[in-house]
CSV table of C-alpha atoms in Angstrom, one decimal:
chain,number,residue,atom,x,y,z
A,272,ASP,CA,-2.2,115.6,-38.9
A,273,ILE,CA,-0.9,119.2,-38.9
A,274,GLN,CA,-3.6,121.7,-39.3
A,275,MET,CA,-3.0,124.8,-41.3
A,276,THR,CA,-5.0,127.9,-40.5
A,277,GLN,CA,-5.1,130.9,-42.9
A,278,SER,CA,-6.4,134.3,-42.2
A,279,PRO,CA,-8.3,136.0,-43.4
A,280,SER,CA,-10.5,133.6,-45.4
A,281,SER,CA,-11.3,136.5,-47.8
A,282,LEU,CA,-10.0,140.0,-48.4
A,283,SER,CA,-11.1,142.9,-50.5
A,284,ALA,CA,-8.3,145.1,-51.7
A,285,SER,CA,-7.6,147.7,-54.4
A,286,VAL,CA,-5.0,147.8,-57.0
A,287,GLY,CA,-1.8,149.1,-55.6
A,288,ASP,CA,-2.6,148.1,-52.1
A,289,ARG,CA,-0.2,146.1,-49.9
A,290,VAL,CA,-1.7,142.9,-48.7
A,291,THR,CA,-0.6,140.3,-46.2
A,292,ILE,CA,-2.0,136.8,-45.8
A,293,THR,CA,-1.3,134.7,-42.7
A,294,CYS,CA,-0.8,131.0,-42.3
A,295,ARG,CA,-0.3,129.2,-38.9
A,296,ALA,CA,0.5,125.7,-38.4
A,297,SER,CA,-0.7,123.6,-35.5
A,298,GLN,CA,2.9,122.6,-34.6
A,299,SER,CA,6.3,123.8,-35.7
A,300,ILE,CA,7.2,123.0,-39.3
A,301,SER,CA,10.4,125.0,-39.5
A,302,ILE,CA,10.3,126.5,-43.0
A,303,TYR,CA,8.6,123.6,-44.7
A,304,LEU,CA,5.8,125.8,-46.0
A,305,ASN,CA,4.7,126.5,-49.5
A,306,TRP,CA,2.3,129.1,-51.1
A,307,TYR,CA,0.1,128.5,-54.1
A,308,GLN,CA,-2.1,130.8,-56.2
A,309,GLN,CA,-5.2,129.5,-57.9
A,310,LYS,CA,-7.3,131.6,-60.3
A,311,PRO,CA,-10.8,130.7,-61.1
A,312,GLY,CA,-11.2,127.7,-63.3
A,313,LYS,CA,-7.4,127.1,-63.4
A,314,ALA,CA,-5.0,124.8,-61.6
A,315,PRO,CA,-3.0,126.0,-58.7
A,316,LYS,CA,0.4,127.3,-59.2
A,317,LEU,CA,3.4,127.2,-56.9
A,318,LEU,CA,4.5,130.7,-55.9
A,319,ILE,CA,6.8,130.4,-53.0
A,320,GLN,CA,8.7,127.2,-51.7
A,321,ALA,CA,10.3,126.8,-48.3
A,322,ALA,CA,8.6,129.8,-46.8
A,323,SER,CA,10.5,132.5,-48.7
A,324,ASN,CA,11.9,131.1,-52.1
A,325,LEU,CA,10.1,132.7,-55.0
A,326,GLN,CA,9.6,130.3,-57.8
A,327,SER,CA,11.2,131.3,-61.2
A,328,GLY,CA,9.0,133.8,-63.0
A,329,VAL,CA,7.0,134.9,-60.0
A,330,PRO,CA,7.0,138.8,-59.8
A,331,SER,CA,9.1,140.3,-57.0
A,332,ARG,CA,6.1,142.0,-55.5
A,333,PHE,CA,5.4,138.6,-53.9
A,334,SER,CA,7.3,137.7,-50.8
A,335,GLY,CA,7.0,135.1,-48.1
A,336,SER,CA,8.4,134.9,-44.6
A,337,GLY,CA,8.2,133.0,-41.3
A,338,SER,CA,9.4,129.9,-39.6
A,339,GLY,CA,8.1,127.6,-36.9
A,340,THR,CA,4.4,128.0,-36.8
A,341,ASP,CA,3.7,131.4,-38.2
A,342,PHE,CA,4.1,132.5,-41.9
A,343,THR,CA,3.0,135.3,-44.1
A,344,LEU,CA,2.6,135.9,-47.8
A,345,THR,CA,2.9,139.6,-48.8
A,346,ILE,CA,2.0,141.3,-52.1
A,347,SER,CA,3.6,144.7,-52.1
A,348,SER,CA,1.5,146.4,-54.6
A,349,LEU,CA,-1.5,144.4,-55.9
A,350,GLN,CA,-1.9,144.1,-59.6
A,351,PRO,CA,-5.2,143.2,-61.4
A,352,GLU,CA,-3.8,139.6,-62.3
A,353,ASP,CA,-3.2,138.9,-58.4
A,354,PHE,CA,-6.9,138.5,-57.6
A,355,ALA,CA,-7.1,134.9,-56.9
A,356,THR,CA,-7.2,132.4,-54.0
A,357,TYR,CA,-4.1,131.7,-52.2
A,358,TYR,CA,-3.2,128.4,-50.2
A,359,CYS,CA,-0.5,127.6,-47.8
A,360,GLN,CA,0.7,123.9,-47.6
A,361,GLN,CA,3.0,122.2,-45.1
A,362,SER,CA,5.5,119.6,-46.5
A,363,TYR,CA,7.1,118.9,-43.0
A,364,THR,CA,5.2,115.6,-42.5
A,365,LEU,CA,2.7,113.3,-44.1
A,366,PRO,CA,0.0,113.7,-44.9
A,367,ARG,CA,0.6,117.0,-46.7
A,368,THR,CA,-2.0,119.5,-45.6
A,369,PHE,CA,-3.3,122.8,-47.0
A,370,GLY,CA,-4.9,125.8,-45.4
A,371,LEU,CA,-8.5,126.5,-46.5
A,372,GLY,CA,-7.4,129.4,-48.7
A,373,THR,CA,-7.7,133.2,-48.8
A,374,LYS,CA,-9.8,134.6,-51.5
A,375,LEU,CA,-8.4,137.9,-52.6
A,376,GLU,CA,-11.1,140.1,-54.3
A,377,ILE,CA,-11.2,143.4,-55.9
A,378,LYS,CA,-12.6,146.3,-53.7
B,1229,GLU,CA,8.4,123.5,-70.6
B,1230,VAL,CA,6.8,120.9,-68.2
B,1231,GLN,CA,3.3,119.9,-69.1
B,1232,LEU,CA,1.0,117.5,-67.3
B,1233,VAL,CA,-2.2,116.2,-69.1
B,1234,GLU,CA,-4.7,114.3,-67.0
B,1235,SER,CA,-7.6,112.1,-68.5
B,1236,GLY,CA,-10.0,109.5,-67.4
B,1237,GLY,CA,-12.5,111.5,-65.4
B,1238,GLY,CA,-16.2,111.0,-65.7
B,1239,LEU,CA,-19.5,110.1,-64.1
B,1240,VAL,CA,-19.4,106.9,-61.9
B,1241,LYS,CA,-22.0,105.4,-59.4
B,1242,PRO,CA,-21.2,105.1,-55.8
B,1243,GLY,CA,-19.3,101.9,-55.2
B,1244,GLY,CA,-17.8,102.0,-58.7
B,1245,SER,CA,-14.2,102.4,-59.8
B,1246,LEU,CA,-12.3,104.7,-62.2
B,1247,LYS,CA,-8.8,105.0,-63.3
B,1248,LEU,CA,-7.2,108.4,-64.1
B,1249,SER,CA,-4.0,108.9,-66.1
B,1250,CYS,CA,-1.5,111.7,-66.3
B,1251,VAL,CA,1.1,112.1,-69.1
B,1252,LEU,CA,4.3,114.2,-68.3
B,1253,SER,CA,6.2,115.9,-71.0
B,1254,GLY,CA,9.1,118.4,-70.8
B,1255,PHE,CA,10.9,116.5,-68.0
B,1256,THR,CA,12.3,113.1,-67.5
B,1257,PHE,CA,9.4,111.2,-66.0
B,1258,SER,CA,11.7,108.6,-64.2
B,1259,ASP,CA,13.5,111.3,-62.4
B,1260,VAL,CA,10.4,112.8,-60.6
B,1261,TRP,CA,8.2,112.1,-57.7
B,1262,MET,CA,4.5,112.4,-58.8
B,1263,GLY,CA,1.3,113.0,-56.9
B,1264,TRP,CA,-2.4,113.7,-57.0
B,1265,VAL,CA,-4.4,116.5,-55.3
B,1266,ARG,CA,-8.2,116.9,-55.4
B,1267,GLN,CA,-10.6,119.7,-55.0
B,1268,ALA,CA,-14.3,119.3,-54.3
B,1269,PRO,CA,-16.6,121.8,-56.0
B,1270,GLY,CA,-16.2,125.2,-54.3
B,1271,MET,CA,-13.8,123.9,-51.8
B,1272,GLY,CA,-10.1,123.8,-51.0
B,1273,LEU,CA,-7.2,121.6,-52.0
B,1274,GLU,CA,-6.9,118.1,-50.5
B,1275,TRP,CA,-3.7,116.0,-50.9
B,1276,VAL,CA,-4.5,112.5,-52.3
B,1277,GLY,CA,-1.1,110.9,-52.3
B,1278,ARG,CA,2.2,110.5,-54.1
B,1279,ILE,CA,4.7,108.1,-55.6
B,1280,LYS,CA,8.4,108.3,-55.3
B,1281,ARG,CA,10.7,107.7,-58.3
B,1282,LYS,CA,12.1,104.2,-58.5
B,1283,ILE,CA,15.6,105.1,-57.3
B,1284,ASP,CA,14.0,106.4,-54.2
B,1285,GLY,CA,12.1,103.1,-53.8
B,1286,GLY,CA,9.1,103.9,-55.8
B,1287,THR,CA,6.9,103.8,-52.6
B,1288,THR,CA,3.5,105.4,-52.2
B,1289,ASP,CA,1.9,107.5,-49.5
B,1290,TYR,CA,-1.8,108.3,-49.2
B,1291,GLY,CA,-4.1,110.7,-47.4
B,1292,ALA,CA,-6.4,109.1,-44.7
B,1293,ALA,CA,-9.6,109.7,-46.8
B,1294,VAL,CA,-8.5,107.5,-49.7
B,1295,LYS,CA,-6.1,105.0,-48.1
B,1296,GLY,CA,-7.1,101.5,-48.8
B,1297,ARG,CA,-9.4,102.6,-51.7
B,1298,PHE,CA,-7.0,104.4,-54.1
B,1299,THR,CA,-3.8,103.2,-55.6
B,1300,ILE,CA,-1.2,105.4,-57.2
B,1301,SER,CA,1.1,103.8,-59.7
B,1302,ARG,CA,3.5,104.8,-62.5
B,1303,ASP,CA,4.8,103.5,-65.9
B,1304,ASP,CA,8.0,105.2,-66.6
B,1305,SER,CA,8.2,103.7,-70.1
B,1306,LYS,CA,5.1,105.6,-70.9
B,1307,ASN,CA,5.7,108.8,-68.9
B,1308,THR,CA,2.4,108.1,-67.2
B,1309,LEU,CA,1.0,108.4,-63.7
B,1310,TYR,CA,-2.1,106.5,-62.7
B,1311,LEU,CA,-4.7,106.9,-59.9
B,1312,GLN,CA,-7.0,103.7,-59.6
B,1313,MET,CA,-10.0,104.7,-57.5
B,1314,ASN,CA,-12.1,101.9,-56.0
B,1315,SER,CA,-15.2,101.9,-53.8
B,1316,LEU,CA,-15.9,105.4,-54.8
B,1317,LYS,CA,-18.1,107.6,-52.6
B,1318,THR,CA,-20.1,110.8,-53.3
B,1319,GLU,CA,-17.5,112.8,-51.3
B,1320,ASP,CA,-14.9,111.7,-53.8
B,1321,THR,CA,-16.5,114.0,-56.4
B,1322,GLY,CA,-14.2,116.8,-57.5
B,1323,MET,CA,-11.4,117.9,-59.7
B,1324,TYR,CA,-8.4,115.7,-59.7
B,1325,TYR,CA,-5.0,117.4,-60.4
B,1326,CYS,CA,-1.8,115.6,-61.2
B,1327,THR,CA,1.3,117.2,-59.9
B,1328,THR,CA,5.1,116.8,-59.9
B,1329,ASP,CA,6.6,116.7,-56.4
B,1330,SER,CA,10.1,118.1,-55.9
B,1331,GLY,CA,11.0,115.4,-53.4
B,1332,GLY,CA,14.3,113.9,-54.6
B,1333,ARG,CA,15.3,117.1,-56.1
B,1334,THR,CA,14.9,119.6,-53.2
B,1335,VAL,CA,15.3,119.3,-49.5
B,1336,ILE,CA,11.8,121.0,-48.8
B,1337,THR,CA,9.4,119.6,-51.2
B,1338,ALA,CA,6.6,121.3,-53.1
B,1339,LEU,CA,4.2,120.5,-55.7
B,1340,ASP,CA,5.9,122.4,-58.5
B,1341,SER,CA,3.9,121.6,-61.6
B,1342,TRP,CA,0.2,121.0,-62.1
B,1343,GLY,CA,-2.0,119.6,-64.7
B,1344,GLN,CA,-5.2,121.1,-65.8
B,1345,GLY,CA,-7.2,118.6,-63.9
B,1346,THR,CA,-9.9,116.0,-64.7
B,1347,LEU,CA,-13.4,116.0,-63.1
B,1348,VAL,CA,-14.7,113.0,-61.3
B,1349,THR,CA,-18.5,112.9,-60.4
B,1350,VAL,CA,-19.7,110.2,-58.1
B,1351,SER,CA,-23.4,110.1,-58.3
B,1352,SER,CA,-26.3,107.7,-58.6
């Protein structure tokens, strides 16, 4: 199985900060990488598909990049509603696997 | 607007069975691949499995932890996805989310819609 490693596991930041979350795959997955956001008590929501394609309705302050084994999710200017847990997931092969998540907290 | 509504969760003893359902609205059910993802309390996301649409063969795939114990099926006439869970273990406890899978619609697949989840507790 492909292992997905996210860093950091948690992050404290302030409104207005620029934040970057990293996801590394245990083998090359091209751009078969998706990002999800999960708020407490809620279902996850797809943010970015295929490494950099923002889903409809997702604010442009979110962006994704990378290919191969290394990927990043960047939030250019944190807003209060962005404090959540973020997961990466590979769709290169079966079984689909997720990173352990990055919890973004208010400083 | 796509909406997924799960049901069927509850408390079951180890070794028991449970069947979850998920109804899709806002999209043509027979056109979509569907799947299940679970989340143990306080933990991350785990892919359970998926089922393709019939024109793509209607085949199923499972994660290793549930293979041979869980079965995913679909009834296109009822817009409903099922997850039959047998030989349940305490480690199967968690929230079970129904998802649409963009396979068959996009080259690089993603889980593009999610239900609110249904809680399964396996305990004696």
